[in-house]
């Protein structure tokens, strides 16, 4: 089943050309005179999805509702991208968002990456990335300057984790040139402390923090996109376009190896890409998630590639059970290509138990006129495209998705999924052009892995076209309901407060001791009630973003068992109820 149509697959791997048709290319050269962000003023002539006069209400109660948090809260951020009218590929991916309790006060704070004027030689420092401190009552304050997070340059994605196991979350930021590690000083400030291996020169997009070799220290898998220049960009002509240019397709660019970095527990890292057998694959990666798909000790690494077969890395261990290398198995596992055998333009990716069978599945966002994909986990590292039978595929074909995440939006025990949408190029000047700004989508799990779109009832934010990119999930106001932060392009980023009536989730913080301090990789299992049977603190996920490292459990924590908190035998841990109603799980040595 997973290795069918090998002849077709071989042709695809040889001739796949990315997500666009080829265009007339012009030689790389210096950019023309600066123009002032013409794309930001464009209004779409076509809606992202067809208007439904009387959509059918999903048979689910309660339906989740989200309220947009206004500027009066203190949260205001709009990413800057240096749009110069040439449709350069560097302009289109936007940024991401990371949720981090940087000051250890129990409230999730918000980090958003920003762009800059190009070329980078201009050393533009007028558009720093942003850090917002969260206060009770959904109030926020911009604190990047006082926290000494002086993050400039063309930043893309980020990862959050306690890389030196000192109890304070650190921040790793991907950029177009050299990535940066911000170490948390524990006093509300950060210090830039990037060892040479972490710089990863090139164009990094998403990154996942996880303990890959189970030594109790967080490692990093850094996804790289393609080879491009900020000073001499590759340009493609289109005489019919208003500005004479069209974005060059990814197929015209060379791919780049991703990078695997093993942490030493003190903020240092070693590049293990080649020694672990992951060198020379030259993908065009945009998303990554680290999740345990086969219930052994070691997690798998899944990479979303743009217009190329996706990667699935499975751990190879020696006789003593120690990680020795990785093998890439996506094609054999059934998770490299679509059901039709084609490489897709993969952007975002998330992992979760979509059908309640106790196995984590994979969901991916894709290009316009191509459906998003749900890979159902059949066990034994065999996955199957279930996009049609899950009813997740068809409603996504008229959108171009980026950030995506499984989460229990209405606290009914089943994982739902949200997608941020927005095109990479403005085609509204064409008679039947694809829409530029697009509405986000929310799909509710009806049980057993069948989904229904509920965007129509989810709140005002879902009724308006956006340029969605990054997305992160966490309980920002401590009410047991999961909120959403959307990192948008060409418009304000947004906080969506979950105001759904009904049940609440139990928010659980995990603190490792022999395990990594952030608890990433921990699984919670429940067999006593209907719904999804597993919750996992995954590494990475979404698009260029970092979710809160908290588990959100339906019912009481007493109904759940804890797994994979530490390597080896069953972990010993204590459970504490916190004053705010959340729960802390602390590993005992």
Coordinates of C-alpha atoms in Angstrom, one line a residue:
X1 CA 0.0 0.0 0.0
X2 CA 2.7 2.5 1.0
X3 CA 5.0 1.6 -1.9
X4 CA 2.5 1.5 -4.7
X5 CA 2.8 3.3 -7.9
X6 CA 6.6 3.2 -7.9
X7 CA 6.9 4.1 -11.5
X8 CA 4.8 7.1 -11.1
X9 CA 6.8 8.1 -8.0
X10 CA 10.1 7.8 -9.8
X11 CA 8.9 10.1 -12.5
X12 CA 7.6 12.6 -9.9
X13 CA 10.9 12.6 -8.0
X14 CA 12.7 13.3 -11.3
X15 CA 10.5 15.9 -12.8
X16 CA 8.5 17.6 -9.9
X17 CA 8.7 21.3 -10.5
X18 CA 7.5 22.9 -7.3
X19 CA 4.2 24.7 -6.9
X20 CA 4.2 27.1 -9.9
X21 CA 4.7 27.0 -13.6
X22 CA 8.0 28.2 -14.9
X23 CA 8.4 31.9 -15.7
X24 CA 10.7 34.0 -17.9
X25 CA 13.7 34.5 -15.7
X26 CA 15.9 37.6 -15.7
X27 CA 19.5 37.4 -14.5
X28 CA 20.1 38.2 -10.8
X29 CA 21.0 41.9 -10.3
X30 CA 20.7 44.8 -7.9
X31 CA 17.1 45.8 -7.0
X32 CA 15.6 48.8 -8.8
X33 CA 14.5 51.9 -6.9
X34 CA 12.6 51.3 -3.7
X35 CA 8.8 51.5 -3.8
X36 CA 6.6 51.7 -0.8
X37 CA 4.9 48.4 -0.1
X38 CA 2.3 48.3 -2.9
X39 CA 1.0 44.9 -1.9
X40 CA -0.2 46.2 1.5
X41 CA -2.8 48.4 -0.1
X42 CA -4.2 45.7 -2.4
X43 CA -7.8 44.6 -1.7
X44 CA -8.8 41.2 -3.0
X45 CA -11.4 41.2 -5.8
X46 CA -12.3 37.5 -5.2
X47 CA -13.1 36.0 -1.8
X48 CA -11.0 33.2 -0.5
X49 CA -13.9 30.8 -0.3
X50 CA -17.3 31.0 -1.9
X51 CA -20.0 32.7 0.2
X52 CA -22.4 30.3 1.7
X53 CA -25.9 31.8 2.2
X54 CA -27.0 29.2 4.8
X55 CA -24.1 27.0 5.9
X56 CA -25.1 23.8 7.7
X57 CA -24.3 24.0 11.4
X58 CA -22.0 21.2 12.5
X59 CA -23.8 18.8 15.0
X60 CA -21.4 19.7 17.8
X61 CA -22.0 21.4 21.0
X62 CA -20.6 23.7 22.0
X63 CA -19.3 25.4 18.9
X64 CA -16.1 27.2 19.6
X65 CA -16.1 31.0 19.5
X66 CA -13.1 33.4 19.5
X67 CA -13.0 37.1 20.2
X68 CA -10.3 39.3 18.7
X69 CA -8.3 41.1 21.3
X70 CA -8.1 44.8 20.5
X71 CA -5.3 47.3 20.5
X72 CA -6.6 48.6 23.8
X73 CA -5.1 45.5 25.4
X74 CA -1.6 46.8 24.6
X75 CA -1.0 44.2 21.9
X76 CA -0.2 45.8 18.5
X77 CA 2.2 44.4 16.0
X78 CA 2.5 44.5 12.2
X79 CA 5.3 42.7 10.5
X80 CA 7.5 44.7 8.1
X81 CA 8.5 43.0 4.8
X82 CA 10.5 45.0 2.3
X83 CA 8.2 44.8 -0.7
X84 CA 10.0 46.4 -3.7
X85 CA 7.6 45.5 -6.5
X86 CA 9.8 42.7 -8.0
X87 CA 7.9 39.8 -6.4
X88 CA 11.1 38.4 -4.8
X89 CA 10.6 35.1 -3.1
X90 CA 12.1 36.4 0.1
X91 CA 9.1 38.7 0.5
X92 CA 6.3 36.0 0.8
X93 CA 6.8 33.7 3.8
X94 CA 6.3 36.3 6.5
X95 CA 7.1 35.6 10.1
X96 CA 6.1 33.4 13.0
X97 CA 5.2 33.6 16.7
X98 CA 6.5 31.9 19.8
X99 CA 4.8 31.6 23.2
X100 CA 7.3 31.8 26.0
X101 CA 7.0 32.5 29.8
X102 CA 10.2 34.4 29.7
X103 CA 9.9 35.9 33.2
X104 CA 8.6 32.8 34.9
X105 CA 5.5 34.4 36.3
X106 CA 3.2 31.7 35.0
X107 CA 1.8 33.7 32.1
X108 CA 2.6 33.0 28.5
X109 CA 4.3 35.9 26.8
X110 CA 4.4 36.5 23.0
X111 CA 7.4 36.8 20.7
X112 CA 6.9 37.8 17.0
X113 CA 9.6 37.8 14.3
X114 CA 10.0 40.9 12.1
X115 CA 11.6 41.7 8.7
X116 CA 13.9 44.5 7.6
X117 CA 14.9 46.6 4.7
X118 CA 17.0 44.7 2.1
X119 CA 19.7 44.1 1.2
X120 CA 21.0 43.1 4.7
X121 CA 24.1 45.2 4.1
X122 CA 21.9 48.2 5.0
X123 CA 22.0 47.0 8.6
X124 CA 18.4 48.2 9.1
X125 CA 17.6 48.3 12.8
X126 CA 14.2 50.2 12.5
X127 CA 12.1 47.0 12.5
X128 CA 13.0 44.9 15.5
X129 CA 11.2 41.7 16.4
X130 CA 8.7 42.1 19.2
X131 CA 8.2 40.6 22.7
X132 CA 5.0 41.2 24.7
X133 CA 4.7 40.5 28.4
X134 CA 1.3 39.2 29.4
X135 CA -0.7 40.4 32.4
X136 CA -4.0 39.1 33.9
X137 CA -7.1 40.2 32.0
X138 CA -5.5 39.8 28.6
X139 CA -3.3 42.9 29.0
X140 CA 0.1 43.2 27.2
X141 CA 3.1 45.4 27.3
X142 CA 5.9 45.6 24.7
X143 CA 9.1 44.7 26.5
X144 CA 11.7 43.7 23.8
X145 CA 13.9 46.6 24.6
X146 CA 13.8 46.3 28.4
X147 CA 14.3 42.5 28.0
X148 CA 17.4 43.2 25.9
X149 CA 16.0 41.1 23.0
X150 CA 17.6 43.3 20.2
X151 CA 16.6 41.0 17.4
X152 CA 17.1 42.8 14.0
X153 CA 17.4 41.5 10.5
X154 CA 15.1 39.4 8.4
X155 CA 13.7 37.0 11.1
X156 CA 11.4 34.1 10.1
X157 CA 10.7 31.3 12.6
X158 CA 11.5 30.6 16.2
X159 CA 11.8 27.9 18.9
X160 CA 11.3 28.1 22.6
X161 CA 12.9 25.8 25.2
X162 CA 15.1 25.6 28.2
X163 CA 18.4 24.8 26.4
X164 CA 20.6 24.9 29.5
X165 CA 18.1 23.4 31.9
X166 CA 18.3 26.3 34.3
X167 CA 14.5 26.7 34.7
X168 CA 14.1 29.6 32.3
X169 CA 13.0 29.3 28.7
X170 CA 15.4 30.5 26.0
X171 CA 14.7 31.6 22.5
X172 CA 16.2 30.5 19.2
X173 CA 15.4 32.7 16.2
X174 CA 15.7 31.7 12.5
X175 CA 16.7 34.4 10.0
X176 CA 17.7 34.8 6.4
X177 CA 21.4 35.0 7.2
X178 CA 22.5 33.7 10.6
X179 CA 20.3 32.3 13.3
X180 CA 20.5 33.7 16.8
X181 CA 20.2 32.1 20.3
X182 CA 18.9 34.3 23.1
X183 CA 19.7 32.8 26.5
X184 CA 17.4 33.8 29.4
X185 CA 19.3 35.4 32.3
X186 CA 16.6 34.6 34.7
X187 CA 16.1 38.2 35.7
X188 CA 13.7 39.3 32.9
X189 CA 16.5 39.8 30.3
X190 CA 18.2 37.9 27.6
X191 CA 21.8 37.7 26.4
X192 CA 22.7 36.9 22.8
X193 CA 25.0 33.8 23.0
X194 CA 25.1 32.0 19.6
X195 CA 27.8 29.4 19.3
X196 CA 29.1 28.9 15.8
X197 CA 27.1 25.7 14.9
X198 CA 23.8 27.5 15.8
X199 CA 24.3 30.3 13.3
X200 CA 23.3 28.1 10.3
X201 CA 24.1 30.6 7.5
X202 CA 21.5 30.7 4.8
X203 CA 17.7 30.9 4.8
X204 CA 16.2 29.0 7.8
X205 CA 12.4 28.9 8.2
X206 CA 11.0 26.6 10.9
X207 CA 12.8 24.9 13.8
X208 CA 11.9 22.3 16.3
X209 CA 13.3 21.9 19.8
X210 CA 13.2 18.3 21.2
X211 CA 15.3 15.8 23.0
X212 CA 16.3 13.7 20.0
X213 CA 18.9 11.4 21.7
X214 CA 17.1 11.2 25.1
X215 CA 20.0 12.5 27.1
X216 CA 17.8 15.0 29.0
X217 CA 19.0 18.0 26.9
X218 CA 17.1 19.8 24.2
X219 CA 18.4 19.5 20.6
X220 CA 17.4 21.5 17.5
X221 CA 16.3 20.5 14.0
X222 CA 16.6 23.6 11.8
X223 CA 14.7 23.6 8.5
X224 CA 16.3 25.4 5.6
X225 CA 14.4 26.6 2.5
X226 CA 16.5 27.3 -0.6
X227 CA 19.5 29.2 -2.0
X228 CA 18.7 32.9 -2.6
X229 CA 20.5 36.2 -2.4
X230 CA 19.1 39.3 -0.6
X231 CA 21.3 41.6 -2.7
X232 CA 21.0 40.0 -6.1
X233 CA 17.6 38.3 -6.1
X234 CA 16.4 35.9 -8.8
X235 CA 13.7 37.7 -10.7
X236 CA 11.0 36.5 -13.2
X237 CA 9.3 38.6 -15.8
X238 CA 5.6 38.7 -16.6
X239 CA 4.7 41.4 -19.1
X240 CA 1.0 41.0 -18.2
X241 CA 1.4 41.8 -14.5
X242 CA 0.9 45.4 -13.3
X243 CA 4.5 45.7 -12.2
X244 CA 6.0 43.5 -14.9
X245 CA 7.2 40.7 -12.5
X246 CA 5.9 37.4 -11.2
X247 CA 7.3 35.4 -8.3
X248 CA 9.9 32.8 -9.5
X249 CA 8.7 29.3 -8.6
X250 CA 10.7 27.3 -6.0
X251 CA 11.7 24.9 -8.7
X252 CA 14.2 27.5 -10.1
X253 CA 16.1 27.5 -6.8
X254 CA 18.5 25.0 -5.3
X255 CA 17.4 23.2 -2.1
X256 CA 19.5 23.2 1.1
X257 CA 20.3 20.6 3.7
X258 CA 18.5 21.0 7.0
X259 CA 20.7 20.9 10.1
X260 CA 20.5 18.7 13.3
X261 CA 22.2 20.2 16.3
X262 CA 22.7 18.2 19.5
X263 CA 22.7 20.3 22.8
X264 CA 25.2 19.9 25.6
X265 CA 22.9 21.2 28.3
X266 CA 24.9 24.4 28.8
X267 CA 23.7 26.3 25.7
X268 CA 26.3 24.7 23.4
X269 CA 25.5 22.6 20.4
X270 CA 27.3 20.2 18.0
X271 CA 26.3 19.8 14.3
X272 CA 25.4 16.1 13.9
X273 CA 23.8 16.4 10.5
X274 CA 26.4 14.4 8.6
X275 CA 27.3 11.9 11.4
X276 CA 23.6 11.0 11.8
X277 CA 23.1 10.4 8.0
X278 CA 21.0 13.4 7.2
X279 CA 23.4 15.2 4.9
X280 CA 22.9 15.6 1.1
X281 CA 19.1 15.5 0.9
X282 CA 18.8 19.2 -0.1
X283 CA 15.2 19.7 0.7
X284 CA 13.1 22.9 0.5
X285 CA 11.8 22.9 4.0
X286 CA 9.1 25.2 5.5
X287 CA 7.7 23.2 8.4
X288 CA 8.8 20.6 10.9
X289 CA 7.3 18.6 13.8
X290 CA 9.0 16.1 16.2
X291 CA 6.5 13.5 17.4
X292 CA 6.6 9.9 18.5
X293 CA 4.7 8.2 15.7
X294 CA 5.4 4.6 16.6
X295 CA 5.4 4.5 20.4
X296 CA 9.0 3.5 20.8
X297 CA 11.5 5.4 22.9
X298 CA 12.7 7.8 20.2
X299 CA 10.6 10.5 18.4
X300 CA 10.4 10.8 14.6
X301 CA 11.2 14.0 12.7
X302 CA 8.8 15.0 9.9
X303 CA 9.7 17.8 7.5
X304 CA 7.3 19.7 5.2
X305 CA 9.0 20.4 1.9
X306 CA 7.9 22.9 -0.8
X307 CA 7.3 21.1 -4.1
X308 CA 9.4 18.1 -3.1
X309 CA 8.7 14.9 -1.3
X310 CA 8.5 15.4 2.5
X311 CA 10.9 13.8 4.9
X312 CA 10.3 11.4 7.7
X313 CA 13.3 10.5 9.8
X314 CA 13.2 7.3 12.0
X315 CA 15.8 6.7 14.6
X316 CA 18.4 3.9 14.2
X317 CA 19.7 2.6 17.5
X318 CA 22.6 0.4 18.4
X319 CA 22.5 -2.8 20.5
X320 CA 22.5 -0.8 23.7
X321 CA 19.5 1.2 22.5
X322 CA 21.5 4.4 21.9
X323 CA 20.7 6.7 19.0
X324 CA 23.2 5.9 16.2
X325 CA 21.7 7.7 13.1
X326 CA 18.5 8.4 11.2
X327 CA 17.0 6.8 8.1
X328 CA 14.7 8.7 5.8
X329 CA 11.5 6.6 5.3
X330 CA 8.8 9.0 4.1
X331 CA 8.2 7.2 0.8
X332 CA 8.0 3.7 2.3
X333 CA 5.9 5.0 5.2
X334 CA 3.3 6.6 2.8
X335 CA 3.9 10.2 4.0
X336 CA 6.1 11.6 1.3
X337 CA 3.5 12.4 -1.4
X338 CA -0.2 12.9 -1.8
X339 CA -2.7 10.1 -2.4
X340 CA -2.3 10.7 -6.1
X341 CA 1.5 10.3 -5.9
X342 CA 2.4 13.9 -6.3
X343 CA 4.8 16.1 -4.3
X344 CA 2.8 18.9 -2.8
X345 CA 3.8 22.5 -1.8
X346 CA 3.9 21.8 1.9
X347 CA 4.0 24.7 4.3
X348 CA 2.7 24.0 7.9
X349 CA 2.5 20.7 9.7
X350 CA 1.0 19.5 13.0
X351 CA 0.8 16.2 14.8
X352 CA -2.0 14.8 16.9
X353 CA -4.5 12.0 17.4
X354 CA -7.2 13.0 15.0
X355 CA -9.3 9.8 15.2
X356 CA -9.0 8.7 18.8
X357 CA -7.0 5.5 18.1
X358 CA -4.1 6.4 20.4
X359 CA -1.7 7.1 17.5
X360 CA -0.5 10.5 16.4
X361 CA -1.5 11.5 12.9
X362 CA 0.0 14.3 10.7
X363 CA -1.9 17.2 9.1
X364 CA -0.3 19.5 6.5
X365 CA -1.2 22.8 4.8
X366 CA -0.8 23.2 1.1
X367 CA -1.0 25.4 -1.9
X368 CA -4.1 26.9 -3.6
X369 CA -6.1 24.4 -5.7
X370 CA -4.4 21.6 -3.9
X371 CA -6.0 20.2 -0.7
X372 CA -4.4 20.1 2.7
X373 CA -3.4 16.5 3.7
X374 CA -4.2 14.4 6.7
X375 CA -1.9 11.4 7.0
X376 CA -3.6 8.8 9.2
X377 CA -1.2 6.7 11.3
X378 CA -2.0 3.0 10.9
X379 CA 0.7 1.9 13.2
X380 CA 4.2 0.5 12.6
X381 CA 5.2 3.8 10.9
X382 CA 2.7 3.3 8.1
X383 CA 0.7 6.3 7.2
X384 CA -2.2 6.8 4.7
X385 CA -3.7 9.8 3.0
X386 CA -7.1 10.2 4.7
X387 CA -7.8 13.8 3.5
X388 CA -11.0 12.8 1.7
X389 CA -12.6 10.5 4.2
X390 CA -11.8 12.9 7.1
X391 CA -13.5 15.6 5.1
X392 CA -10.5 17.9 5.6
X393 CA -9.3 17.9 2.0
X394 CA -12.1 19.4 -0.1
X395 CA -12.8 22.5 2.0
X396 CA -9.1 23.5 1.8
X397 CA -8.7 23.5 -2.0
X398 CA -9.7 27.2 -2.4
X399 CA -7.2 28.4 0.1
X400 CA -3.4 28.5 0.5
X401 CA -2.5 27.4 4.0
X402 CA 0.5 28.2 6.2
X403 CA 0.2 27.9 10.0
X404 CA -1.8 25.0 11.3
X405 CA -2.3 23.3 14.6
X406 CA -4.4 20.5 16.2
X407 CA -6.0 21.6 19.5
X408 CA -9.2 21.0 21.4
X409 CA -11.0 24.2 20.6
X410 CA -14.3 23.4 22.5
X411 CA -12.9 21.1 25.3
X412 CA -14.9 18.1 24.1
X413 CA -12.0 15.7 24.2
X414 CA -11.5 15.6 20.4
X415 CA -8.7 17.5 18.6
X416 CA -9.8 20.1 16.1
X417 CA -7.6 21.9 13.6
X418 CA -7.1 25.5 12.5
X419 CA -5.3 26.9 9.4
X420 CA -4.1 30.4 8.6
X421 CA -4.5 31.2 4.9
X422 CA -3.1 33.7 2.5
X423 CA -1.6 33.7 -1.0
X424 CA 2.0 34.3 -1.8
X425 CA 1.2 36.5 -4.8
X426 CA -1.4 39.0 -5.7
X427 CA -3.4 37.7 -8.7
X428 CA -6.5 40.0 -8.2
X429 CA -5.6 41.9 -11.4
X430 CA -6.5 38.8 -13.4
X431 CA -10.0 38.2 -14.6
X432 CA -10.3 34.9 -12.6
X433 CA -7.4 35.5 -10.3
X434 CA -6.7 33.5 -7.2
X435 CA -7.5 35.6 -4.1
X436 CA -4.6 37.2 -2.3
X437 CA -6.1 37.8 1.2
X438 CA -7.9 34.8 2.5
X439 CA -10.0 33.7 5.5
X440 CA -8.6 31.4 8.2
X441 CA -10.4 28.1 8.7
X442 CA -11.4 26.1 11.7
X443 CA -12.4 22.4 11.4
X444 CA -14.2 20.7 14.3
X445 CA -13.7 17.0 15.0
X446 CA -17.1 15.2 15.0
X447 CA -15.5 12.1 16.4
X448 CA -13.6 9.2 14.8
X449 CA -11.6 11.5 12.7
X450 CA -14.4 13.1 10.7
X451 CA -14.3 16.9 10.5
X452 CA -16.7 19.7 9.7
X453 CA -15.8 23.3 9.0
X454 CA -17.1 25.7 11.7
X455 CA -15.4 29.0 10.6
X456 CA -18.8 30.6 10.0
X457 CA -19.6 30.4 13.7
X458 CA -16.1 30.9 15.2
X459 CA -16.2 34.7 15.4
X460 CA -15.6 37.8 13.4
X461 CA -11.9 37.1 12.8
X462 CA -12.9 34.1 10.7
X463 CA -15.2 36.2 8.4
X464 CA -12.4 38.5 7.2
X465 CA -9.7 38.0 4.7
X466 CA -6.1 38.0 6.1
X467 CA -2.6 37.3 5.0
X468 CA -2.1 34.5 7.5
X469 CA 1.3 32.9 8.2
X470 CA 2.4 31.8 11.6
X471 CA 0.1 30.4 14.3
X472 CA 0.6 29.3 17.9
X473 CA -1.7 27.9 20.6
X474 CA -1.8 28.4 24.3
X475 CA -4.0 29.4 27.3
X476 CA -3.1 33.1 27.6
X477 CA -5.7 34.0 30.2
X478 CA -5.7 30.9 32.5
X479 CA -9.3 30.1 31.9
X480 CA -8.8 26.5 30.6
X481 CA -9.6 27.5 27.0
X482 CA -7.0 27.5 24.3
X483 CA -6.3 30.8 22.7
X484 CA -4.7 31.5 19.3
X485 CA -2.0 34.0 18.2
X486 CA -1.8 34.6 14.4
X487 CA 1.3 36.2 12.9
X488 CA 0.0 37.9 9.7
X489 CA 1.6 39.7 6.8
X490 CA 0.5 43.1 5.4
X491 CA -1.8 43.7 8.3
X492 CA -1.9 43.4 12.1
X493 CA -1.1 40.2 13.9
X494 CA -3.9 39.0 16.1
X495 CA -4.8 37.4 19.4
X496 CA -7.9 35.3 19.4
X497 CA -9.4 34.8 22.9
X498 CA -11.3 31.6 23.2
X499 CA -14.7 32.5 24.8
X500 CA -16.5 29.2 24.2
X501 CA -19.2 28.2 26.6
X502 CA -19.0 25.0 28.5
X503 CA -16.2 22.7 29.7
X504 CA -12.7 23.7 30.5
X505 CA -9.4 21.9 29.8
X506 CA -6.8 21.0 32.5
X507 CA -3.7 22.9 31.5
X508 CA -0.6 20.9 32.6
X509 CA 3.0 22.2 32.9
X510 CA 5.7 19.5 32.8
X511 CA 9.0 20.0 34.6
X512 CA 11.7 17.5 33.8
X513 CA 14.8 16.8 35.9
X514 CA 16.6 13.8 34.3
X515 CA 14.4 14.6 31.3
X516 CA 14.7 18.0 29.5
X517 CA 13.4 20.7 31.8
X518 CA 10.7 21.8 29.2
X519 CA 9.1 18.3 29.2
X520 CA 9.1 18.2 25.4
X521 CA 8.3 14.7 24.3
X522 CA 6.1 13.8 27.3
X523 CA 2.9 11.9 26.4
X524 CA -0.4 11.8 28.3
X525 CA -2.7 8.8 27.6
X526 CA -6.4 8.2 28.6
X527 CA -8.4 5.0 27.8
X528 CA -11.3 5.7 30.1
X529 CA -13.4 8.1 28.0
X530 CA -14.3 8.7 24.4
X531 CA -12.2 11.1 22.3
X532 CA -8.6 11.4 21.4
X533 CA -6.5 9.0 23.5
X534 CA -3.2 10.8 23.5
X535 CA -1.7 14.3 24.0
X536 CA 1.9 14.9 23.3
X537 CA 4.2 17.9 23.9
X538 CA 5.7 17.9 20.4
X539 CA 8.7 19.8 19.2
X540 CA 8.0 22.4 16.4
X541 CA 4.8 22.2 14.5
X542 CA 2.7 24.9 12.7
X543 CA 4.7 27.2 10.5
X544 CA 7.7 29.2 11.7
X545 CA 6.1 29.1 15.2
X546 CA 6.3 27.7 18.7
X547 CA 3.3 26.6 20.7
X548 CA 3.1 26.7 24.5
X549 CA 4.8 23.7 26.0
X550 CA 1.7 22.8 28.1
X551 CA -0.6 19.8 27.8
X552 CA -4.4 20.6 27.5
X553 CA -6.3 17.6 28.9
X554 CA -10.1 17.0 29.0
X555 CA -11.4 16.0 32.4
X556 CA -9.2 15.5 35.4
X557 CA -5.4 14.7 35.2
X558 CA -6.2 11.7 37.4
X559 CA -7.8 10.1 34.3
X560 CA -4.5 10.3 32.4
X561 CA -1.2 8.4 32.6
X562 CA 2.1 10.0 31.8
X563 CA 4.6 8.4 29.4
X564 CA 8.0 9.3 27.9
X565 CA 8.8 11.9 30.6
X566 CA 12.2 10.4 30.9
X567 CA 14.2 7.7 29.1
X568 CA 14.3 4.2 30.5
X569 CA 11.9 2.9 33.1
X570 CA 8.5 4.4 34.0
X571 CA 9.1 8.0 35.3
X572 CA 8.5 8.9 38.9
X573 CA 6.7 12.2 39.2
X574 CA 4.6 14.3 41.5
X575 CA 1.4 16.3 40.6
X576 CA 0.6 19.7 42.2
X577 CA -2.4 21.9 41.8
X578 CA -1.4 25.5 41.2
X579 CA -3.3 28.5 42.6
X580 CA -4.4 29.5 39.1
X581 CA -6.1 26.1 38.6
X582 CA -3.4 24.8 36.3
X583 CA -1.4 21.7 37.2
X584 CA 2.4 21.1 37.5
X585 CA 3.9 17.7 36.9
X586 CA 7.4 17.5 38.3
X587 CA 9.7 14.6 37.6
X588 CA 11.4 13.1 40.6
X589 CA 15.0 11.9 40.3

